[in-house]
Amino acid sequence: GDSVTQMEGPVTLSEEAFLTINCTYTATGYPSLFWYVQYPGEGLQLLLKATKADDKGSNKGFEATYRKETTSFHLEKGSVQVSDSAVYFCALPFSGGGADGLTFGKGTHLIIQP
Amino acid sequence: NAGVMQNPRHLVRRRGQEARLRCSPMKGHSHVYWYRQLPEEGLKFMVYLQKENIIDESGMPKERFSAEFPKEGPSILRIQQVVRGDSAAYFCASSLQRANTGELFFGEGSRLTVL
């Protein structure tokens, strides 16, 4: 079935460091791809998305490019802040036969130190 | 426009009791999803509902768990005869369209602790 695999955490960086969180996917066809973020004690919220190959999603300084050649959707940010500390989830839709929803990776806990 | 509202935020139950979690989707959203998040694990899909219909319950345990989304009122996730392994955060999400085309909006979750 469709799935996403993301790098294990926690990832600990210093403020202003460059961030990459890897995400690869297995899917039939070319589904939309998503990154969600979960701040402590809160629910998930959409960070960015890309709907087709070679699209780049961006928001709040984060970017991710949909690469079908490598089946990847890595999340990047040039200069992280303490406020970026959160858990980040890569996701893609599953559907078919009436099913519907998003499949999430296990999440990557990002810790930014001042 | 209020977001997805879940209550209670925290619930403590003893083994064998029932847990009832409520979710009010965003206004105008007719698609509701329940997910479970266990410590150190990701989110696991449980069930997808539309008004008065369970569309996909493939992720929900067959025993003790049930969900509904009535014509009026919130969606309810019900866990009967809870066990310690049910301790988790349960998240509800809603969407205007099907999830594979649109964005899911999540509530802040209900954290169930079974003693």
PDB file of C-alpha atoms in Angstrom, chain A residues 4-9 21-24 35 87-91 104-109:
ATOM      1  CA  VAL A   4       5.809   7.423   3.577  1.00  0.00           C
ATOM      2  CA  THR A   5       9.135   7.008   5.315  1.00  0.00           C
ATOM      3  CA  GLN A   6      10.792   9.870   7.089  1.00  0.00           C
ATOM      4  CA  MET A   7      14.049  10.194   8.950  1.00  0.00           C
ATOM      5  CA  GLU A   8      14.093   9.236  12.589  1.00  0.00           C
ATOM      6  CA  GLY A   9      14.452  11.896  15.199  1.00  0.00           C
ATOM      7  CA  ILE A  21      14.144  16.397   6.991  1.00  0.00           C
ATOM      8  CA  ASN A  22      14.036  13.529   4.525  1.00  0.00           C
ATOM      9  CA  CYS A  23      10.815  11.984   3.291  1.00  0.00           C
ATOM     10  CA  THR A  24      10.385   9.300   0.658  1.00  0.00           C
ATOM     11  CA  TRP A  35       4.057  18.306   5.286  1.00  0.00           C
ATOM     12  CA  VAL A  87       7.196  17.411  15.243  1.00  0.00           C
ATOM     13  CA  TYR A  88       7.033  17.334  11.441  1.00  0.00           C
ATOM     14  CA  PHE A  89       4.996  14.766   9.511  1.00  0.00           C
ATOM     15  CA  CYS A  90       5.196  13.864   5.849  1.00  0.00           C
ATOM     16  CA  ALA A  91       1.896  12.605   4.418  1.00  0.00           C
ATOM     17  CA  PHE A 104       1.383   9.942   7.837  1.00  0.00           C
ATOM     18  CA  GLY A 105       4.997   9.135   8.449  1.00  0.00           C
ATOM     19  CA  LYS A 106       6.082   8.499  12.028  1.00  0.00           C
ATOM     20  CA  GLY A 107       7.079  12.111  12.503  1.00  0.00           C
ATOM     21  CA  THR A 108      10.431  13.787  13.047  1.00  0.00           C
ATOM     22  CA  HIS A 109      10.931  15.663  16.297  1.00  0.00           C
TER      23      HIS A 109
END
